[in-house]
Amino acid sequence: MKKKLTINDIAAQANVSKTTVSRFLNHKYDNMSEATKNKIAQTIEASGYQPNRQAQTLKTASTHTIGVSVADLSNLYTSRLLKGISTFLHQTKYQMIIMDADNNLQREQNNLQVLLNENIDGLIIQPLAHHPDNYQIIQDNALPTIQVDRYVEPFTWPAVVSDNFQKSVEVAQLLEKNNFKHVIIISNSITGISSRMNRVQGITSHLQSIDISYELLEIENSNDWQIQLQFKIKESSKKVAIYALNSQVLWPIMRVLKASNLKVPQDVGVIGFNDDDLADLVAPGITAIEQQPILIGETATQQLIDNLNQHKSNTDITRIKSKIEIRNSL
Amino acid sequence: MKKKLTINDIAAQANVSKTTVSRFLNHKYDNMSEATKNKIAQTIEASGYQPNRQAQTLKTASTHTIGVSVADLSNLYTSRLLKGISTFLHQTKYQMIIMDADNNLQREQNNLQVLLNENIDGLIIQPLAHHPDNYQIIQDNALPTIQVDRYVEPFTWPAVVSDNFQKSVEVAQLLEKNNFKHVIIISNSITGISSRMNRVQGITSHLQSIDISYELLEIENSNDWQIQLQFKIKESSKKVAIYALNSQVLWPIMRVLKASNLKVPQDVGVIGFNDDDLADLVAPGITAIEQQPILIGETATQQLIDNLNQHKSNTDITRIKSKIEIRNSL
DNA sequence: CTGAAAGCGCTAACAG
DNA sequence: CTGTTAGCGCTTTCAG
């Protein structure tokens, strides 16, 4: 193992003081002779010296690390969000520390405390809770923060999310056009999750205005939702469609329909959010909303870094466009 | 914003020296009076003091951070691997810094350098390259390392991977049982990726022994693989099956079959790795190999941490069992 | 144009 | 049982 070199070693080898080396490292060439500059450059090059990040941090109080708190690490939406963040960060001097809240409020709190202890320069959070009071700790530490996918209310930090409301209005219009008369909106827990709430608000606002009936099925609150769903569809006298608020419910729904021999779209229409890119392969081809999680991640990261660098300080909600892919399930 | 407290503040408030506070922080109660212990505990509790990690690190040369280098951040396999790592780490004092190589060797090298600069205590790597020489930098720094999903050869660091060879032998047996006479093995680039190489070796070793013909189609080397594939299937006089070495090729293959009206399993059998959990929903239900990436992540992390703590120092390849789910595509 | 010296917050001899 | 002191590797006044 190579012995770790320090700034002192370089200073000694280059016959200058460590102050000068430090200046070189930080590109403060204001008044530095070409000679010394070259000499230092050479010895650093030759030795492969790398400054110690922790020592720099201790002195400058900037870790060049940003924290990322995600709701659940193990799904493709998250994965792509992270890809976007990583892609943007790659061209900066920042690293990321990712923490998984695992959909657990207590764990999310712990994670934030850990991130704070790490002295992160900024935070990207996909919040589990809906009220900023849950994140007092962020405010107390005046931590530069940006939200992704969801946001707390009242408004506290900028956010980058999908165009959930607007796209859900379009879903309603599409259902109307296809003559559906009743809509079952299905989601896992909605309470406090702005993206899902916005989706419900979007579709219901339009359905109400055109007199199409609807109901909400929150499947985390029920153990027999599969039975209920079959029953609702089979007993309905109206032409019924399902709006699945995310892929975590869309695929289980498709399994239920398949198992109970309900044909799509003959017996029931289906539209939902497709986070796995396989909606085209699931028979009969599911009409689905495609979000842009990578772009959300990139955009959020850019805004956060810009904010840290004082280039500007965005404080708004940015809505990233998603797209409805028409297939054969309506 | 609360002013950041230091160990000096606590020492002053508790009327002890900072040494004593430090000892308390590090649970060195050997000879500490209950009185001071309580006093310190109280003032820390009351003030919400949290020690500065960078300062601790500078002194102890341990960051309690482990680096994670993944091949590609944006797929579900990776996502679950990370979930496993995160789950295990959560019960330790270690944090993780994740770096995405984005399937780019140069970028992987940069990432390793960055991680080294961060003074990580250990590394979990899903290596892009197959020869340890590519990772000289890890060896130079004697960085405790464990490989996941794939490994370099000759043997250098312990690894936790799927039972790729064994499971591929079973695939061959299954194809034999179902009377297939020709197998098209399809993958994206195989060279240097041990998991894929093991899969090829596993299936071909058995096919050879029972005289079933096979061929390999590496779709990263060809732009017209879709055409080729159709042609091979339609022109074959034998009963042919496809073995898709991962989901990134499995789903595109299914799209081709669908588009060219080739019926599964009548015209061609299909078996492949299912990393997205949707193999049952894709008609006619794809017989697939299910890996356990979460368990791989957990196991690898445990081994690494055990190694760091000197509990033991595993130096072998650990193979995590996967499972073949029989459906209707063979 | 460059260096000496102080100090970031913490830990670990060593001393008592 | 507890405190004094030095120092981890770096940056930053301040002085020259």
XYZ file of C-alpha atoms (C1' of nucleotides) in Angstrom:
692
model
C 0.000 0.000 0.000
C 1.302 3.404 -0.986
C 1.769 5.616 2.005
C -0.746 8.427 1.979
C 0.965 11.604 0.945
C 0.150 14.877 2.639
C 0.493 18.440 1.599
C 3.642 18.596 3.672
C 5.305 15.905 1.614
C 4.556 17.794 -1.555
C 5.747 21.062 -0.056
C 9.011 19.469 1.016
C 9.620 17.811 -2.349
C 8.860 20.999 -4.237
C 10.845 23.172 -1.857
C 7.982 25.502 -1.077
C 5.753 26.002 1.929
C 2.538 24.103 2.271
C 0.720 27.405 1.999
C 1.899 27.689 -1.542
C 0.872 24.156 -2.339
C -2.530 24.855 -0.874
C -2.859 27.945 -3.010
C -1.957 25.903 -6.027
C -4.522 23.265 -5.145
C -7.196 25.915 -4.908
C -6.236 27.581 -8.154
C -5.200 30.803 -6.452
C -2.525 31.602 -8.949
C -2.977 35.360 -8.580
C 0.632 36.009 -7.840
C 2.443 32.809 -8.359
C 5.557 32.521 -10.483
C 5.359 30.179 -13.415
C 8.382 28.456 -11.973
C 6.837 27.421 -8.682
C 3.555 26.650 -10.373
C 5.272 24.191 -12.669
C 7.372 22.735 -9.946
C 4.350 22.009 -7.795
C 2.352 20.706 -10.724
C 5.139 18.312 -11.535
C 5.693 16.938 -8.068
C 1.967 16.428 -7.583
C 1.725 14.744 -10.935
C 4.695 12.515 -10.264
C 3.583 11.503 -6.796
C -0.103 11.017 -7.501
C -0.927 13.091 -4.458
C -4.602 13.624 -3.648
C -5.640 16.080 -0.947
C -7.491 14.697 2.041
C -11.135 15.590 1.737
C -11.920 15.415 5.441
C -9.153 17.842 6.314
C -10.368 20.240 3.655
C -13.891 19.915 4.957
C -12.895 20.519 8.537
C -11.325 23.762 7.498
C -13.783 25.032 4.935
C -16.975 23.599 6.381
C -18.076 22.425 2.989
C -18.272 18.711 2.319
C -19.239 18.901 -1.344
C -21.644 16.166 -0.528
C -25.355 16.256 -1.064
C -27.788 13.977 0.675
C -30.514 12.137 -1.169
C -33.463 10.802 0.784
C -35.752 8.504 -1.177
C -39.037 6.951 -0.119
C -38.202 3.469 -1.325
C -34.963 2.460 -2.931
C -36.216 -0.655 -4.663
C -38.299 0.453 -7.566
C -37.520 1.587 -11.022
C -38.894 5.089 -10.597
C -36.449 5.731 -7.770
C -33.692 4.106 -9.694
C -34.147 6.489 -12.586
C -34.494 9.465 -10.340
C -31.103 8.540 -8.918
C -29.715 8.071 -12.394
C -30.662 11.647 -13.197
C -29.160 12.966 -9.998
C -25.998 10.982 -10.554
C -25.687 12.133 -14.135
C -25.838 15.758 -13.175
C -23.607 15.422 -10.153
C -21.008 13.681 -12.262
C -20.145 16.962 -13.941
C -19.751 18.778 -10.640
C -17.462 18.322 -7.692
C -20.280 16.982 -5.531
C -20.855 13.437 -4.312
C -24.108 11.976 -3.092
C -25.043 9.994 -0.043
C -28.266 8.093 -0.620
C -30.522 7.112 2.246
C -33.561 4.894 1.924
C -36.528 5.796 4.117
C -38.138 2.473 3.244
C -41.540 4.162 3.499
C -41.027 4.539 7.218
C -41.380 7.973 8.814
C -39.199 7.172 11.764
C -36.458 5.901 9.561
C -36.691 8.976 7.374
C -36.138 11.129 10.447
C -33.099 9.107 11.459
C -31.728 9.362 7.979
C -32.024 13.131 7.979
C -30.179 13.303 11.256
C -27.436 11.117 9.834
C -27.176 13.282 6.752
C -26.970 16.388 8.890
C -24.182 14.815 10.913
C -22.380 14.198 7.670
C -22.601 17.943 7.108
C -24.112 17.640 3.682
C -24.165 20.865 1.704
C -27.641 20.262 0.344
C -30.548 17.860 0.334
C -32.724 16.240 -2.293
C -35.749 14.684 -0.691
C -38.738 12.656 -1.795
C -40.707 13.367 1.358
C -42.870 10.789 3.106
C -44.787 13.328 5.141
C -46.933 16.104 3.813
C -46.470 18.857 6.364
C -43.239 20.837 6.730
C -43.413 20.473 10.504
C -42.185 16.944 9.990
C -39.008 18.436 8.643
C -38.310 20.997 11.341
C -34.817 19.606 11.506
C -34.103 20.793 7.974
C -35.333 24.253 8.746
C -33.419 24.490 12.001
C -30.248 23.800 10.116
C -31.144 26.038 7.192
C -30.196 23.221 4.868
C -30.579 24.039 1.168
C -33.249 21.619 0.046
C -35.187 20.593 -3.013
C -38.081 18.176 -3.200
C -38.633 15.607 -5.919
C -41.702 13.679 -6.999
C -43.786 15.125 -4.138
C -43.887 18.217 -1.971
C -44.965 19.342 1.447
C -47.611 21.968 2.005
C -47.731 24.772 2.840
C -45.002 25.627 0.417
C -41.559 25.517 1.970
C -38.949 24.320 -0.501
C -38.812 24.232 -4.270
C -39.929 21.008 -5.902
C -39.579 19.181 -9.194
C -42.474 16.873 -9.939
C -44.500 15.372 -12.776
C -47.485 17.199 -14.260
C -49.788 14.990 -12.253
C -52.892 17.168 -12.167
C -52.837 18.145 -15.806
C -52.144 14.651 -17.051
C -54.975 13.278 -14.938
C -57.362 15.766 -16.497
C -56.306 14.412 -19.854
C -56.933 10.895 -18.620
C -60.475 11.925 -17.752
C -60.944 13.401 -21.207
C -59.662 10.225 -22.766
C -62.072 8.117 -20.721
C -64.894 10.428 -21.711
C -63.975 10.091 -25.367
C -64.020 6.332 -25.036
C -67.475 6.380 -23.481
C -66.644 5.095 -20.052
C -69.320 5.929 -17.519
C -67.715 4.957 -14.255
C -64.114 5.191 -13.066
C -62.468 3.274 -10.250
C -59.384 5.153 -9.111
C -56.973 2.774 -7.456
C -53.924 3.614 -5.411
C -51.965 2.555 -2.432
C -52.035 5.011 0.450
C -52.833 8.494 -0.823
C -52.877 10.534 2.338
C -50.126 13.090 2.392
C -48.526 12.089 -0.866
C -48.917 15.111 -3.081
C -48.289 13.340 -6.371
C -51.121 10.892 -5.758
C -53.424 13.553 -4.362
C -52.826 15.680 -7.432
C -53.697 12.764 -9.651
C -56.971 12.184 -7.850
C -57.804 15.885 -7.926
C -56.997 16.112 -11.602
C -59.179 13.282 -12.747
C -62.083 13.971 -10.402
C -62.206 17.645 -11.245
C -62.902 16.822 -14.858
C -65.123 13.799 -14.225
C -67.349 15.904 -12.015
C -67.739 18.529 -14.667
C -68.937 15.980 -17.215
C -71.003 13.879 -14.874
C -69.081 10.619 -14.976
C -69.234 8.783 -11.681
C -66.131 7.589 -9.877
C -64.935 6.021 -6.674
C -61.625 5.703 -4.889
C -60.136 2.389 -3.835
C -57.168 2.689 -1.473
C -55.785 -0.787 -1.434
C -53.499 -0.355 1.541
C -56.559 0.024 3.693
C -58.189 -3.165 2.556
C -57.193 -6.750 2.545
C -59.855 -7.940 0.189
C -59.508 -5.317 -2.496
C -59.142 -7.993 -5.151
C -62.569 -9.377 -4.295
C -64.057 -5.906 -4.079
C -62.623 -4.930 -7.415
C -63.976 -7.973 -9.245
C -67.343 -7.434 -7.683
C -67.527 -3.761 -8.581
C -66.682 -4.493 -12.187
C -68.999 -7.447 -12.613
C -71.955 -5.803 -10.926
C -71.694 -2.447 -12.600
C -74.322 -1.591 -15.127
C -72.123 1.140 -16.558
C -69.084 0.849 -18.756
C -66.252 0.975 -16.227
C -62.572 1.909 -16.371
C -59.743 1.666 -13.875
C -57.233 4.466 -13.271
C -54.151 3.019 -11.551
C -52.186 5.767 -9.847
C -48.870 3.961 -10.107
C -47.188 0.791 -11.289
C -47.153 -0.716 -7.826
C -50.908 -1.052 -8.109
C -51.245 -1.339 -11.879
C -49.572 -4.733 -12.165
C -51.364 -6.337 -9.237
C -54.600 -5.088 -10.771
C -53.737 -6.727 -14.066
C -53.102 -9.970 -12.220
C -56.520 -9.797 -10.603
C -58.250 -9.122 -13.903
C -56.410 -12.001 -15.494
C -57.225 -14.366 -12.665
C -60.886 -13.455 -12.702
C -61.127 -13.685 -16.442
C -62.118 -10.083 -16.929
C -61.197 -8.993 -20.442
C -59.497 -5.677 -21.121
C -60.912 -3.481 -22.581
C -64.160 -5.389 -23.209
C -65.120 -5.924 -19.574
C -63.120 -3.085 -18.104
C -60.854 -0.325 -19.386
C -57.433 0.217 -17.832
C -55.109 3.186 -17.755
C -52.291 3.785 -15.329
C -48.794 4.991 -14.609
C -46.100 2.917 -16.226
C -42.813 3.062 -14.384
C -41.419 -0.204 -15.691
C -41.530 0.221 -19.452
C -43.409 -2.979 -19.985
C -46.935 -1.662 -20.455
C -46.736 -2.485 -24.144
C -45.984 -6.131 -23.454
C -48.794 -6.745 -21.006
C -51.861 -7.852 -22.973
C -53.662 -6.194 -24.607
C -51.106 -3.375 -24.398
C -51.839 -0.977 -21.575
C -52.510 2.655 -22.314
C -50.263 4.362 -19.833
C -48.705 7.571 -18.573
C -44.945 7.672 -18.932
C -43.127 10.004 -16.567
C -39.587 11.296 -16.934
C -37.927 10.473 -13.634
C -34.406 10.872 -14.997
C -35.206 14.397 -16.107
C -36.819 15.135 -12.763
C -33.638 14.043 -11.014
C -31.396 16.061 -13.281
C -33.514 19.174 -13.071
C -33.782 19.049 -9.307
C -30.073 18.529 -8.899
C -29.283 21.384 -11.218
C -31.550 23.694 -9.267
C -30.029 22.645 -5.973
C -26.475 23.101 -7.169
C -27.312 26.445 -8.774
C -28.790 27.451 -5.487
C -25.652 26.393 -3.607
C -23.545 28.360 -6.045
C -25.820 31.362 -5.702
C -26.327 31.516 -9.415
C -29.971 31.836 -8.663
C -32.365 30.592 -6.105
C -35.418 29.041 -7.613
C -38.263 28.671 -5.192
C -41.030 27.308 -7.324
C -42.623 24.089 -8.310
C -41.282 22.789 -11.604
C -43.547 20.397 -13.436
C -41.906 17.948 -15.806
C -44.115 16.824 -18.657
C -45.188 13.229 -18.898
C -46.822 11.570 -21.851
C -49.832 9.351 -22.399
C -49.034 6.389 -24.613
C -52.194 5.162 -26.288
C -52.409 1.393 -26.573
C -55.326 -1.050 -26.478
C -56.630 -1.119 -22.945
C -59.325 1.544 -23.300
C -30.176 28.230 12.320
C -28.809 26.731 15.462
C -25.152 27.419 15.861
C -23.144 24.252 15.514
C -22.008 23.107 18.904
C -18.567 21.662 19.424
C -17.110 19.368 21.986
C -15.669 22.442 23.693
C -19.107 23.897 24.274
C -20.240 20.709 25.908
C -17.089 20.475 27.997
C -17.560 24.031 29.214
C -21.216 23.568 30.051
C -20.581 20.333 31.886
C -17.522 21.683 33.661
C -15.232 18.964 32.442
C -12.445 18.792 29.925
C -13.149 17.933 26.348
C -11.133 14.765 26.796
C -13.735 13.537 29.210
C -16.494 14.409 26.814
C -14.659 12.596 24.063
C -14.301 9.564 26.262
C -17.986 9.665 26.978
C -18.768 9.933 23.283
C -16.701 6.866 22.585
C -18.183 4.847 25.403
C -14.924 4.644 27.293
C -16.534 4.631 30.683
C -13.816 2.464 32.215
C -13.147 4.794 35.037
C -15.726 7.505 34.909
C -17.763 8.556 37.863
C -21.481 8.173 37.564
C -21.723 11.852 38.401
C -19.741 13.145 35.425
C -21.242 10.561 33.167
C -24.708 11.806 33.992
C -23.718 15.430 33.797
C -22.311 14.977 30.317
C -25.216 12.837 29.189
C -27.592 15.545 30.305
C -25.862 18.490 28.709
C -25.511 16.616 25.446
C -29.127 15.591 25.573
C -30.286 19.108 26.382
C -28.200 20.773 23.711
C -28.741 18.266 20.918
C -25.023 18.214 20.285
C -23.771 15.947 17.504
C -20.064 15.355 17.031
C -18.502 16.501 13.791
C -17.865 13.498 11.621
C -15.100 15.053 9.570
C -13.095 15.964 12.636
C -13.455 12.476 13.991
C -12.402 11.082 10.666
C -9.372 13.301 10.415
C -8.206 11.997 13.734
C -9.133 8.344 13.505
C -8.650 7.840 9.773
C -11.918 5.957 9.551
C -14.783 7.517 7.675
C -17.348 4.821 8.415
C -18.292 5.186 4.817
C -18.323 2.450 2.264
C -18.258 3.038 -1.438
C -20.602 1.278 -3.822
C -19.738 1.133 -7.496
C -22.525 -0.152 -9.731
C -22.437 -0.879 -13.431
C -25.678 0.897 -14.223
C -27.827 2.678 -11.712
C -31.048 2.612 -13.688
C -32.340 -0.893 -13.586
C -34.289 -2.867 -11.099
C -31.592 -5.408 -10.419
C -29.242 -2.649 -9.278
C -31.997 -1.014 -7.344
C -32.607 -4.160 -5.342
C -28.947 -4.790 -4.835
C -28.764 -1.330 -3.296
C -31.816 -2.038 -1.191
C -30.039 -5.017 0.296
C -26.885 -3.036 0.940
C -28.855 -0.209 2.487
C -30.865 -2.560 4.674
C -27.777 -4.112 6.142
C -25.897 -0.858 6.529
C -28.840 0.648 8.348
C -28.059 -1.463 11.399
C -24.433 -0.422 11.425
C -22.663 2.900 11.805
C -21.659 2.933 8.159
C -22.983 5.150 5.379
C -22.734 4.471 1.666
C -21.628 6.580 -1.252
C -23.012 5.209 -4.487
C -21.285 5.814 -7.789
C -22.697 4.881 -11.162
C -20.197 3.652 -13.740
C -22.873 3.941 -16.410
C -21.295 0.941 -18.164
C -18.288 3.086 -18.968
C -14.835 1.853 -17.998
C -13.303 5.287 -17.869
C -16.038 6.554 -15.658
C -15.674 3.563 -13.355
C -12.000 4.429 -12.947
C -12.820 8.028 -12.112
C -15.392 6.902 -9.619
C -12.921 4.675 -7.839
C -10.491 7.552 -7.582
C -13.223 9.742 -6.128
C -14.169 7.072 -3.618
C -10.559 6.674 -2.621
C -10.282 10.419 -2.103
C -13.296 10.190 0.161
C -11.263 7.706 2.194
C -13.931 5.057 2.182
C -13.333 2.215 4.611
C -14.459 -0.444 2.160
C -15.767 -1.025 -1.333
C -18.615 -2.979 -2.862
C -18.144 -3.235 -6.592
C -20.032 -4.673 -9.527
C -17.011 -4.628 -11.811
C -17.181 -3.713 -15.478
C -13.830 -5.223 -16.330
C -12.837 -8.829 -15.983
C -9.175 -8.638 -15.101
C -7.900 -7.417 -11.745
C -5.275 -5.306 -13.465
C -8.046 -2.880 -14.239
C -8.374 -2.344 -10.529
C -4.744 -1.827 -9.629
C -5.814 1.268 -7.785
C -7.793 -0.817 -5.295
C -4.839 -3.079 -4.665
C -2.399 -0.198 -4.310
C -4.547 1.204 -1.562
C -5.228 -2.155 0.051
C -8.888 -1.264 0.119
C -11.127 -3.943 1.647
C -13.313 -4.970 -1.256
C -16.124 -7.311 -2.123
C -17.571 -7.973 -5.541
C -21.241 -8.410 -6.316
C -23.028 -9.950 -9.276
C -19.767 -10.534 -11.142
C -16.137 -11.102 -10.374
C -12.719 -10.563 -11.869
C -10.353 -13.387 -12.665
C -7.894 -14.548 -11.557
C -9.393 -14.553 -8.116
C -8.604 -11.412 -6.172
C -11.478 -10.395 -3.898
C -14.410 -12.300 -2.451
C -17.633 -12.150 -4.417
C -21.338 -12.707 -3.902
C -23.135 -13.733 -7.062
C -26.081 -15.761 -8.347
C -25.745 -19.471 -9.054
C -25.451 -18.700 -12.736
C -23.711 -21.830 -13.941
C -25.836 -24.283 -12.018
C -29.089 -22.604 -12.933
C -28.135 -22.583 -16.591
C -27.490 -26.296 -16.474
C -31.011 -26.690 -15.145
C -32.289 -24.533 -17.977
C -30.654 -26.934 -20.415
C -32.270 -29.883 -18.680
C -35.630 -28.166 -18.859
C -35.221 -27.499 -22.558
C -34.228 -31.114 -23.077
C -37.289 -32.316 -21.205
C -39.470 -30.115 -23.381
C -37.963 -31.560 -26.533
C -36.276 -28.479 -27.887
C -33.595 -29.309 -30.432
C -31.897 -25.978 -30.942
C -31.155 -23.133 -28.537
C -30.423 -19.517 -29.367
C -28.606 -17.935 -26.451
C -29.111 -14.196 -26.530
C -27.286 -11.564 -24.531
C -25.885 -8.123 -24.734
C -22.110 -7.966 -24.544
C -20.760 -11.039 -22.808
C -17.037 -10.479 -22.919
C -15.565 -10.054 -19.491
C -18.836 -10.209 -17.574
C -18.508 -13.288 -15.429
C -22.204 -13.689 -14.685
C -23.084 -13.864 -18.370
C -20.093 -16.032 -19.202
C -21.094 -18.458 -16.454
C -24.585 -18.633 -17.866
C -23.309 -19.480 -21.310
C -20.891 -22.044 -19.921
C -23.599 -23.632 -17.817
C -26.096 -24.128 -20.576
C -23.639 -25.128 -23.286
C -21.871 -27.647 -21.069
C -25.082 -29.571 -20.696
C -26.368 -29.061 -24.243
C -23.127 -30.433 -25.615
C -23.414 -33.548 -23.516
C -26.888 -34.309 -24.847
C -26.288 -33.276 -28.419
C -28.656 -30.330 -28.660
C -27.329 -27.658 -30.995
C -27.009 -24.031 -29.952
C -25.717 -20.683 -31.084
C -24.877 -17.408 -29.414
C -26.358 -14.080 -30.469
C -24.625 -11.069 -28.940
C -26.980 -8.274 -29.766
C -24.654 -5.432 -28.937
C -22.512 -6.434 -31.872
C -25.302 -6.388 -34.385
C -27.730 -3.838 -35.566
C -30.043 -6.192 -37.330
C -30.386 -8.807 -34.659
C -34.159 -8.572 -34.838
C -34.113 -9.599 -38.495
C -31.570 -12.305 -37.825
C -33.585 -13.693 -34.961
C -36.812 -13.927 -36.948
C -34.989 -15.561 -39.776
C -33.282 -18.134 -37.598
C -36.559 -19.133 -36.014
C -38.584 -19.280 -39.197
C -35.977 -21.163 -41.176
C -35.091 -23.699 -38.551
C -36.212 -27.242 -39.137
C -35.726 -28.037 -35.465
C -37.822 -27.070 -32.495
C -36.080 -23.962 -31.234
C -35.917 -22.135 -27.910
C -34.440 -18.835 -26.828
C -32.399 -18.393 -23.643
C -32.295 -14.697 -22.751
C -29.413 -13.989 -20.401
C -31.073 -10.999 -18.768
C -34.159 -8.837 -18.779
C -32.513 -6.135 -20.848
C -32.621 -8.551 -23.767
C -35.628 -10.631 -22.755
C -38.195 -7.873 -23.219
C -36.851 -6.592 -26.532
C -36.927 -10.194 -27.744
C -40.556 -10.527 -26.737
C -41.322 -7.371 -28.694
C -39.685 -8.811 -31.776
C -41.594 -12.062 -31.490
C -44.825 -10.176 -31.041
C -44.152 -7.904 -33.988
C -43.258 -10.798 -36.255
C -46.220 -12.849 -35.153
C -44.170 -15.692 -33.796
C -46.190 -17.587 -31.215
C -44.700 -18.617 -27.890
C -44.272 -21.495 -27.211
C -45.680 -22.933 -30.478
C -43.200 -21.302 -32.848
C -40.420 -20.740 -30.366
C -39.804 -21.438 -26.690
C -38.578 -18.685 -24.383
C -36.800 -18.740 -21.065
C -34.819 -15.927 -19.509
C -33.812 -13.926 -16.482
C -36.624 -11.920 -14.957
C -35.408 -8.877 -13.101
C -38.643 -6.910 -13.308
C -41.187 -9.247 -11.764
C -43.504 -9.012 -14.714
C -42.697 -12.260 -16.478
C -46.032 -13.684 -15.403
C -47.945 -10.846 -17.044
C -46.258 -11.013 -20.406
C -48.180 -13.458 -22.592
C -48.176 -16.419 -22.444
C -46.428 -16.157 -19.079
C -42.677 -16.424 -19.399
C -40.818 -19.216 -17.674
C -38.032 -17.340 -15.991
C -35.142 -17.376 -13.567
C -35.679 -15.194 -10.528
C -32.542 -13.992 -8.766
C -32.306 -12.602 -5.268
C -30.463 -9.311 -5.666
C -31.558 -7.980 -2.272
C -30.048 -10.998 -0.578
C -26.902 -10.648 -2.659
C -26.564 -7.054 -1.481
C -27.161 -7.917 2.146
C -24.811 -10.851 2.120
C -22.019 -8.935 0.456
C -22.370 -6.037 2.847
C -22.327 -8.306 5.827
C -19.175 -9.979 4.611
C -17.497 -6.662 3.995
C -18.400 -5.245 7.378
C -17.382 -8.459 9.124
C -14.118 -8.197 7.319
C -13.641 -4.574 8.414
C -14.373 -5.594 11.978
C -11.991 -8.519 11.683
C -14.661 -10.918 12.803
C -13.549 -13.025 9.943
C -12.194 -12.552 6.528
C -14.093 -14.492 3.922
C -12.247 -14.840 0.687
C -14.508 -17.033 -1.345
C -17.219 -16.859 -3.914
C -20.657 -17.050 -2.372
C -23.407 -18.210 -4.678
C -26.937 -17.097 -3.868
C -29.625 -19.459 -5.072
C -32.040 -18.334 -7.736
C -35.205 -20.088 -8.759
C -36.775 -21.132 -12.022
C -40.452 -20.203 -12.184
C -42.220 -22.483 -14.607
C -44.870 -20.756 -16.687
C -46.105 -21.277 -20.224
C -43.385 -20.198 -22.588
C -41.681 -23.554 -23.049
C 5.510 36.561 -4.890
C 5.834 33.433 -0.603
C 5.942 31.728 4.296
C 4.866 31.392 9.454
C 1.487 30.494 12.431
C -3.028 29.673 14.045
C -6.827 26.807 14.207
C -11.051 23.864 12.219
C -13.204 19.695 16.029
C -11.772 15.870 17.539
C -8.825 11.766 19.834
C -5.115 9.677 22.349
C -0.906 9.377 24.759
C 0.802 10.729 28.969
C 0.606 12.520 33.344
C -1.276 13.012 37.563
C -10.973 9.227 37.927
C -9.732 13.369 34.926
C -7.018 17.002 32.524
C -2.971 18.771 29.562
C -1.024 18.626 25.364
C -0.023 17.498 20.773
C -1.476 16.779 16.332
C -4.591 14.608 12.266
C -4.159 17.566 6.966
C -5.647 21.335 5.410
C -6.788 26.725 4.619
C -6.254 31.389 5.701
C -5.008 35.575 7.792
C -1.086 38.372 8.345
C 3.480 39.663 7.512
C 7.108 40.250 4.781
